Each structure stands twice: as structure tokens, then as C-alpha cells.
Amino acid sequence: MPILREAGISVEIAIQSPYIEDDISSMLAFINRYQPRVFLPQCLESTYHTAGIADSYGLPWSMAIHSDDPVYWAFAETVAPEANNGLMIGVSDYISKKAVQKELAHQPITIPYGVSIFENTASFSDSPFRVVFSGRVVEEQKRISLVLEVMCQACRLDPRIECWIIGDGDEMTISRDFINDRGLADRIIFLGRVESSQVPAKLALCQVILLMSDYEGLPIALLEAMAIGVVPIVRSISSGIPELVKHNESGLLVDDTPEQAATAIVHLVNHPETWLEYSNASKLLVAENYSEEICYQRWLNVISELSDRSTITYPIKIPRKISLPPILPDLVGRTQGRKPHIFRLFMANLRPTIISTCFEIGRKVLPKSFRHRLWIKYGKFFSS
């Protein structure tokens, strides 16, 4: 945020409402205030539905798919960008191709994340040889338990290996306990959350970055590490990873067994010339394809294209009642709340009165022993 404000860009921070309809109305009001020619919604269902309303007034938009998470595909299926004055953006060629295969887009555009090219770079060391994981400490997607098992096995195989965990998450306590129980707390060290400006300096002190995720898009932590020359050892998954890590060229691809990844780490400890080859290849690949300047220019091209097709007329009418499509299965439990139907809301408010009246009548006309048996059998339905 400070960077945007320093550049003279107005920034507003909105508190998310309990109901998606209220957020859609707020965003439409925001758009009416600033009257843009292009809308770039990001990562929230409410922003995509806002785009779906605004596009009918001629406001073009784009939807960026950031990973292979089923939620993104469900959003894309719900809002259908290309059919509604929008563009589909994939952060990797894999994501863009999958959008075509799923018939969610015909001409998606690939724009990967861009990273800074830093002057400080990693160098080989075996005292210690440091392996780093940088990201959310969670089991979902990141498979932190598998990361830790790899680190444990690698440390047991070679005393020169030390490991760092950069990041925080729901599995932090369990992860610390896992390492403590194995007596490796002095060699597998949790650094916790690190300021983004300090992460490159930490990465430059490492030799390998380890990633064992179930799915990704194009991991920024991996890009940042490779830009510095930290060699990737990464689980071979289809979503974006093979575009970054060329096996035996810019790093090593491994399966989902901790043994193979641990063996790969030890191999690099014992072959500094191979490590240097992979390190140089990683830096070159990122500099040529994933620098901030390259990706920034691609976004400017997209914004220019969308701006040329813009026919927006303001103000956009904010609907009094916002109709939303049914929630797809992959979004159940992972989407924002919707306003309850007025009948259900009425019944929810009336329910205590009905229950109270029934109990009062029952207390007067039914024997106490019979009321007791009824409560034992049916009380759970009234107390829920």
C-alpha cells in the first residue's frame, strides 16, 4: 500500500461485509466514484460478480487465475470472463492451457508473476549447507508435513545440512512439535514471519529451496529464490513447476516420497560444481522470463487492449436486489455469505415465538411425565 500511495495512486481499504451482496454494492459505488475505463478484480468472488454487472455498461475486465486450486476454476465457471466482456489471465502456461481444455476461455493470456533481480546472490557452502522452505506453514496445498519429513531425513543423512522455515500458518505449533520430538530443533529452525523486504537477504544465505506442494500456480517464493541463485528441489507437479524448474538444468524435480527429495539434497551437498551449474541457470531463467519489468509490460499491454474496447457509460445503476447464481460444489464452505431469503429470515425470527407458545400450551394441557418424555425424545430439535 505505501508504494502505491507514494506513486500518487489513491488507495481505499474496505472492511468485508458478512454478505456478498453488500460488498458488490459497495464496489459498484467505488467504481462510480472513480469511473475507470478498465476493471481488474482480484481473488474475491464479490469482485467477479461486480465485474459481471459492470460489464453490461461497457466496462471491460480481466480474471487472473493464480493457481490450480479448484476454487479458481469454480469462480471462472460462474462468471465466464470471455463471455462477459472480460479476459482470462493465467499465471502460467499450464493454467492458460487448462482454461482452454475446460472450455472456460478460448484466448487466455499468460502473465507470470514478476520478481526483482537482486544484486546479492547465493553461493555454495557446506558449513552449513542450508535448505529453506518459504511460504505458508499449512498442510492444505503446501504439504508442510512432507516438507518437514524431507528435512528430517536430509539432516540424518548428512550432518552438514541445516534447514530454515520462513513463514507462519495454522500448522506452526504442530510443526514445531514434530521437529522437537525428533530432536532436530537445533538444525531445523523456524524463523516465523519475515518482512518481505528482508526475505531476499535470508534466501541469499541458503543453497536449496524445497517445495513439496500438491498444486501451485507460479510460486513467488520459488521465483525469488531462483532469482538469487538458490537451487530449487521441487515436487514434480504439473501446475506451473515444469515451466520454472528444468530437471537437471535449473534444479531437480522429485516425486512425493521424502526419500527421493532428501537424497537429491545430499547429492548437491557433495557436488558443488553441479550446484553452481543449476544456480547460474536459475538466475538466467528468471532474469530472461520473470523479471518485474517484463511482467509489468505484459500487464500494460492487457490494460491497453481492454481500454481500447471500453465503452463504459457512468453511472452504473446499483441494483436494489442482486441476483446471484447457485453456489457450485467446489465453492461450498469457501465462499462469502449470502443474504438469507426473506421467508427464511422471517421464519428464523418467528421460530422462538412459535416454540415458546407451543411450550406454554403444552405446560398447561399435558401431564408433567408426558412432557418429560417428549422433551427427552424431541428436545434436540428445539435447542438446535
Coordinates of C-alpha atoms in Angstrom, one line a residue:
M1 CA 0.0 0.0 0.0
P2 CA 2.7 2.6 0.8
I3 CA 4.3 2.0 -2.6
L4 CA 1.0 2.7 -4.4
R5 CA 0.4 5.8 -2.3
E6 CA 3.9 7.1 -2.9
A7 CA 3.2 6.8 -6.6
G8 CA 0.2 9.0 -6.3
I9 CA -2.3 6.2 -6.6
S10 CA -5.4 6.5 -4.4
V11 CA -6.0 3.6 -2.1
E12 CA -9.1 2.7 -0.2
I13 CA -9.4 -0.1 2.3
A14 CA -12.8 -1.6 2.8
I15 CA -13.9 -4.0 5.5
Q16 CA -15.5 -7.1 4.1
S17 CA -19.2 -7.4 4.8
P18 CA -20.9 -10.6 6.1
Y19 CA -22.9 -10.7 2.9
I20 CA -21.5 -10.7 -0.6
E21 CA -24.4 -8.6 -2.0
D22 CA -23.4 -5.7 0.3
D23 CA -19.8 -5.9 -1.0
I24 CA -21.0 -5.9 -4.6
S25 CA -23.0 -2.8 -4.0
S26 CA -20.0 -1.1 -2.3
M27 CA -17.7 -1.9 -5.2
L28 CA -20.1 -0.6 -7.7
A29 CA -20.3 2.6 -5.7
F30 CA -16.5 2.7 -5.7
I31 CA -16.4 2.3 -9.5
N32 CA -18.9 5.1 -9.9
R33 CA -16.8 7.4 -7.8
Y34 CA -13.5 6.8 -9.8
Q35 CA -15.1 6.0 -13.2
P36 CA -12.3 3.7 -14.6
R37 CA -12.1 2.6 -18.2
V38 CA -10.8 -0.9 -17.1
F39 CA -11.6 -3.1 -14.0
L40 CA -9.1 -5.6 -12.6
P41 CA -10.8 -7.7 -10.0
Q42 CA -8.7 -9.9 -7.8
C43 CA -9.3 -13.2 -5.9
L44 CA -12.7 -12.4 -4.3
E45 CA -16.0 -13.8 -5.6
S46 CA -17.7 -10.5 -4.9
T47 CA -15.3 -8.6 -7.2
Y48 CA -16.0 -11.0 -10.1
H49 CA -19.8 -10.6 -9.7
T50 CA -19.2 -6.8 -9.6
A51 CA -17.4 -7.1 -12.9
G52 CA -20.4 -9.1 -14.3
I53 CA -22.7 -6.3 -13.5
A54 CA -20.4 -3.5 -14.7
D55 CA -19.6 -5.2 -18.0
S56 CA -23.2 -4.7 -19.1
Y57 CA -22.4 -1.0 -19.0
G58 CA -19.3 -1.4 -21.2
L59 CA -16.6 -1.8 -18.5
P60 CA -14.0 -4.4 -19.7
W61 CA -12.3 -6.5 -17.0
S62 CA -9.9 -9.4 -16.5
M63 CA -9.9 -12.5 -14.3
A64 CA -6.5 -13.8 -13.2
I65 CA -6.2 -17.5 -12.3
H66 CA -3.4 -17.6 -9.7
S67 CA -3.2 -21.4 -9.0
D68 CA -4.7 -24.8 -9.8
D69 CA -7.0 -24.5 -6.7
P70 CA -10.5 -25.8 -7.7
V71 CA -12.0 -22.6 -6.2
Y72 CA -10.5 -20.5 -9.0
W73 CA -11.9 -22.8 -11.7
A74 CA -15.3 -22.7 -9.9
F75 CA -15.1 -18.8 -10.0
A76 CA -14.2 -18.9 -13.7
E77 CA -17.1 -21.3 -14.4
T78 CA -19.5 -19.0 -12.5
V79 CA -18.6 -15.6 -14.1
A80 CA -17.3 -16.7 -17.6
P81 CA -15.0 -13.8 -18.4
E82 CA -14.7 -14.1 -22.1
A83 CA -18.5 -14.3 -22.5
N84 CA -18.9 -11.2 -20.4
N85 CA -16.5 -8.5 -21.8
G86 CA -13.5 -9.9 -19.9
L87 CA -10.1 -11.6 -20.5
M88 CA -8.8 -14.7 -18.8
I89 CA -5.2 -14.3 -17.4
G90 CA -3.2 -17.4 -16.3
V91 CA 0.0 -17.0 -14.2
S92 CA 1.5 -20.0 -16.1
D93 CA 1.2 -21.6 -19.5
Y94 CA -0.3 -24.7 -17.7
I95 CA -3.1 -22.6 -16.2
S96 CA -3.9 -21.0 -19.5
K97 CA -3.9 -24.3 -21.4
K98 CA -6.1 -25.8 -18.8
A99 CA -8.6 -22.9 -19.1
V100 CA -8.9 -23.8 -22.8
Q101 CA -9.3 -27.5 -22.1
K102 CA -12.0 -26.8 -19.6
E103 CA -13.7 -24.6 -22.2
L104 CA -13.6 -21.6 -19.9
A105 CA -11.6 -19.5 -22.3
H106 CA -10.6 -19.5 -26.0
Q107 CA -7.8 -17.0 -25.9
P108 CA -6.3 -16.7 -22.4
I109 CA -3.2 -14.6 -21.8
T110 CA -0.3 -15.8 -19.7
I111 CA 1.3 -13.3 -17.4
P112 CA 3.5 -14.8 -14.8
Y113 CA 4.5 -13.1 -11.6
G114 CA 7.5 -10.8 -11.9
V115 CA 10.2 -10.5 -9.3
S116 CA 13.1 -8.1 -8.7
I117 CA 16.5 -9.1 -9.9
F118 CA 18.7 -8.6 -6.8
E119 CA 22.4 -7.9 -6.7
N120 CA 23.1 -10.2 -3.7
T121 CA 23.2 -13.9 -4.8
A122 CA 23.6 -17.2 -3.1
S123 CA 26.9 -19.0 -3.1
F124 CA 27.9 -22.6 -2.4
S125 CA 28.5 -23.6 1.2
D126 CA 28.7 -26.8 3.1
S127 CA 29.2 -25.4 6.5
P128 CA 26.3 -25.4 6.7
F129 CA 24.5 -26.4 3.5
R130 CA 21.2 -24.7 4.1
V131 CA 17.8 -25.8 2.9
V132 CA 14.9 -23.3 3.1
F133 CA 11.1 -23.5 2.8
S134 CA 9.4 -20.2 2.3
G135 CA 5.6 -19.9 2.4
R136 CA 2.5 -20.6 4.5
V137 CA 3.1 -23.3 7.1
V138 CA -0.1 -25.3 6.2
E139 CA -1.0 -28.8 5.1
E140 CA -3.5 -27.8 2.5
Q141 CA -1.6 -27.2 -0.8
K142 CA 1.8 -26.7 0.8
R143 CA 2.1 -30.1 2.4
I144 CA 4.2 -28.9 5.3
S145 CA 4.3 -32.3 6.9
L146 CA 6.1 -33.7 3.8
V147 CA 8.5 -30.7 3.7
L148 CA 9.5 -31.4 7.4
E149 CA 9.9 -35.1 6.8
V150 CA 12.2 -34.4 3.9
M151 CA 14.3 -32.1 6.0
C152 CA 14.5 -34.6 8.9
Q153 CA 15.7 -37.3 6.6
A154 CA 18.2 -35.0 4.9
C155 CA 19.6 -33.9 8.3
R156 CA 20.0 -37.5 9.4
L157 CA 21.8 -38.3 6.1
D158 CA 24.4 -35.5 6.3
P159 CA 25.5 -33.5 9.4
R160 CA 26.4 -30.5 7.2
I161 CA 22.7 -29.8 6.4
E162 CA 20.7 -27.1 8.2
C163 CA 17.1 -26.1 7.4
W164 CA 15.1 -22.9 7.8
I165 CA 11.3 -22.5 7.7
I166 CA 10.3 -18.9 6.7
G167 CA 6.6 -18.2 7.2
D168 CA 3.7 -18.8 9.5
G169 CA 0.4 -20.6 9.4
D170 CA -2.1 -22.9 11.1
E171 CA 0.3 -25.8 11.3
M172 CA 3.1 -23.9 13.1
T173 CA 2.6 -25.4 16.6
I174 CA 2.2 -29.0 15.2
S175 CA 5.3 -28.5 13.0
R176 CA 7.4 -27.3 15.9
D177 CA 6.3 -30.3 18.0
F178 CA 7.1 -32.6 15.1
I179 CA 10.7 -31.3 14.9
N180 CA 11.2 -31.2 18.7
D181 CA 10.0 -34.8 19.0
R182 CA 12.7 -35.9 16.6
G183 CA 15.5 -34.0 18.4
L184 CA 16.3 -31.7 15.5
A185 CA 15.3 -28.3 16.8
D186 CA 18.9 -27.1 16.6
R187 CA 19.1 -28.0 12.8
I188 CA 15.6 -27.3 11.6
I189 CA 14.9 -23.7 12.6
F190 CA 11.6 -21.8 12.4
L191 CA 12.2 -18.2 11.6
G192 CA 8.5 -17.3 11.5
R193 CA 7.1 -14.4 9.5
V194 CA 9.8 -12.3 7.9
E195 CA 9.2 -8.9 6.4
S196 CA 9.0 -9.2 2.6
S197 CA 11.9 -6.7 2.3
Q198 CA 14.1 -8.9 4.4
V199 CA 13.3 -12.2 2.6
P200 CA 15.9 -11.9 -0.2
A201 CA 18.7 -11.4 2.3
K202 CA 17.6 -14.6 4.1
L203 CA 17.3 -16.5 0.9
A204 CA 20.8 -15.5 -0.2
L205 CA 22.2 -17.4 2.8
C206 CA 20.6 -20.6 1.6
Q207 CA 21.7 -23.1 -1.1
V208 CA 18.4 -25.0 -1.8
I209 CA 14.7 -24.1 -1.7
L210 CA 12.4 -27.0 -1.1
L211 CA 8.8 -27.1 -2.2
M212 CA 6.5 -30.2 -2.0
S213 CA 3.1 -28.8 -2.8
D214 CA 0.1 -30.6 -4.1
Y215 CA -0.7 -27.8 -6.5
E216 CA 0.6 -24.3 -7.3
G217 CA 0.2 -21.6 -9.9
L218 CA 3.7 -20.0 -10.1
P219 CA 5.2 -19.7 -6.6
I220 CA 6.6 -16.3 -5.9
A221 CA 8.9 -17.7 -3.2
L222 CA 10.4 -20.1 -5.7
L223 CA 10.9 -17.3 -8.2
E224 CA 12.5 -15.0 -5.7
A225 CA 14.9 -17.8 -4.6
M226 CA 15.8 -18.8 -8.1
A227 CA 16.5 -15.1 -9.0
I228 CA 19.1 -15.1 -6.3
G229 CA 20.6 -18.4 -7.4
V230 CA 19.1 -20.7 -4.7
V231 CA 18.7 -24.1 -6.4
P232 CA 15.1 -25.5 -6.4
I233 CA 14.3 -29.0 -5.3
V234 CA 10.6 -29.3 -6.1
R235 CA 7.9 -31.9 -6.2
S236 CA 7.1 -32.6 -9.9
I237 CA 3.5 -31.3 -10.2
S238 CA 2.0 -30.2 -13.5
S239 CA 0.7 -26.7 -12.4
G240 CA 3.5 -24.3 -13.3
I241 CA 6.5 -26.0 -11.8
P242 CA 8.0 -27.6 -15.0
E243 CA 8.0 -24.1 -16.6
L244 CA 10.3 -22.9 -13.9
V245 CA 12.4 -25.9 -12.9
K246 CA 14.1 -27.7 -15.8
H247 CA 15.2 -31.0 -14.4
N248 CA 19.0 -31.4 -14.2
E249 CA 19.3 -27.9 -15.7
S250 CA 17.9 -25.2 -13.3
G251 CA 17.1 -27.6 -10.5
L252 CA 15.8 -31.0 -9.5
L253 CA 12.3 -32.4 -9.8
V254 CA 11.3 -35.2 -7.3
D255 CA 8.4 -37.3 -6.5
D256 CA 6.3 -37.2 -3.4
T257 CA 8.5 -39.5 -1.3
P258 CA 10.7 -37.8 1.3
E259 CA 13.5 -40.3 0.5
Q260 CA 14.0 -39.0 -3.1
A261 CA 14.0 -35.3 -2.1
A262 CA 16.4 -35.9 0.8
T263 CA 18.7 -37.9 -1.5
A264 CA 18.6 -35.0 -4.0
I265 CA 19.7 -32.5 -1.3
V266 CA 22.6 -34.7 -0.2
H267 CA 23.7 -35.1 -3.8
L268 CA 24.0 -31.3 -4.2
V269 CA 26.0 -31.1 -0.9
N270 CA 28.5 -33.5 -2.4
H271 CA 28.6 -31.9 -5.9
P272 CA 29.3 -28.2 -5.6
E273 CA 30.0 -27.9 -9.4
T274 CA 26.5 -29.3 -10.1
W275 CA 25.0 -26.9 -7.6
L276 CA 26.8 -23.9 -9.3
E277 CA 25.6 -25.0 -12.7
Y278 CA 22.0 -25.2 -11.5
S279 CA 22.3 -21.9 -9.6
N280 CA 23.5 -20.0 -12.7
A281 CA 20.8 -21.5 -14.8
S282 CA 18.1 -20.5 -12.3
K283 CA 19.3 -16.9 -12.2
L284 CA 19.4 -16.7 -16.0
L285 CA 15.9 -18.2 -16.5
V286 CA 14.3 -15.8 -14.1
A287 CA 16.1 -12.7 -15.5
E288 CA 15.1 -13.5 -19.0
N289 CA 11.5 -14.5 -18.4
Y290 CA 10.2 -13.4 -15.0
S291 CA 11.7 -10.0 -14.1
E292 CA 9.3 -7.3 -12.9
E293 CA 9.9 -5.2 -16.0
I294 CA 8.9 -8.0 -18.4
C295 CA 5.7 -8.9 -16.5
Y296 CA 4.8 -5.2 -15.9
Q297 CA 4.9 -4.6 -19.6
R298 CA 2.6 -7.5 -20.3
W299 CA 0.1 -6.1 -17.9
L300 CA 0.3 -2.7 -19.6
N301 CA -0.4 -4.4 -22.9
V302 CA -3.5 -6.1 -21.4
I303 CA -4.7 -2.8 -19.8
S304 CA -4.2 -1.0 -23.2
E305 CA -6.2 -3.7 -25.0
L306 CA -9.0 -3.6 -22.5
S307 CA -9.0 0.2 -22.6
D308 CA -9.4 0.3 -26.3
R309 CA -12.5 -1.9 -26.1
S310 CA -14.1 0.1 -23.3
T311 CA -17.5 1.7 -24.0
I312 CA -18.4 2.4 -20.4
T313 CA -21.0 5.0 -19.6
Y314 CA -21.5 6.2 -16.0
P315 CA -23.1 6.0 -13.6
I316 CA -23.6 2.2 -13.3
K317 CA -27.0 1.6 -11.7
I318 CA -26.6 -0.3 -8.5
P319 CA -29.4 -3.0 -8.3
R320 CA -31.6 -2.9 -5.3
K321 CA -31.7 -6.7 -5.4
I322 CA -28.6 -8.5 -6.6
S323 CA -29.3 -11.9 -8.1
L324 CA -26.5 -14.5 -7.8
P325 CA -26.1 -17.9 -9.5
P326 CA -26.2 -21.1 -7.4
I327 CA -23.1 -21.9 -5.4
L328 CA -21.1 -24.5 -7.2
P329 CA -19.9 -27.6 -5.2
D330 CA -16.2 -26.5 -5.1
L331 CA -17.3 -23.2 -3.5
V332 CA -19.4 -24.7 -0.7
G333 CA -17.8 -23.5 2.6
R334 CA -15.3 -21.4 0.8
T335 CA -17.4 -18.5 -0.4
Q336 CA -18.8 -15.4 1.2
G337 CA -22.2 -15.5 2.9
R338 CA -25.3 -14.5 1.0
K339 CA -28.3 -12.7 2.4
P340 CA -30.9 -15.2 3.5
H341 CA -34.2 -15.4 1.6
I342 CA -36.8 -13.1 3.2
F343 CA -39.1 -16.1 4.0
R344 CA -36.3 -18.0 5.8
L345 CA -35.3 -14.8 7.6
F346 CA -38.9 -14.3 8.7
M347 CA -39.2 -17.9 9.9
A348 CA -35.9 -17.6 11.8
N349 CA -37.1 -14.6 13.6
L350 CA -40.6 -16.1 14.3
R351 CA -39.2 -19.5 15.4
P352 CA -38.5 -18.5 19.1
T353 CA -42.1 -17.2 19.4
I354 CA -43.6 -20.4 18.0
I355 CA -41.5 -22.6 20.3
S356 CA -42.4 -20.5 23.3
T357 CA -46.1 -20.6 22.5
C358 CA -46.1 -24.4 22.0
F359 CA -44.3 -25.0 25.3
E360 CA -46.7 -22.7 27.2
I361 CA -49.7 -24.6 25.8
G362 CA -48.1 -27.9 26.5
R363 CA -47.3 -27.0 30.0
K364 CA -51.0 -26.2 30.7
V365 CA -52.7 -29.2 29.0
L366 CA -50.2 -32.1 29.1
P367 CA -49.2 -34.2 32.2
K368 CA -45.7 -33.5 33.5
S369 CA -44.5 -37.0 33.0
F370 CA -45.6 -36.9 29.3
R371 CA -44.0 -33.6 28.8
H372 CA -40.7 -35.0 30.2
R373 CA -40.8 -38.0 27.7
L374 CA -41.5 -35.6 24.8
W375 CA -38.5 -33.4 25.8
I376 CA -36.1 -36.4 26.0
K377 CA -37.2 -37.6 22.6
Y378 CA -37.6 -34.3 20.7
G379 CA -35.8 -31.6 22.7
K380 CA -32.7 -31.6 20.5
F381 CA -34.7 -30.3 17.6
F382 CA -35.9 -27.2 19.6
S383 CA -32.5 -26.5 21.1
S384 CA -30.5 -26.6 17.8

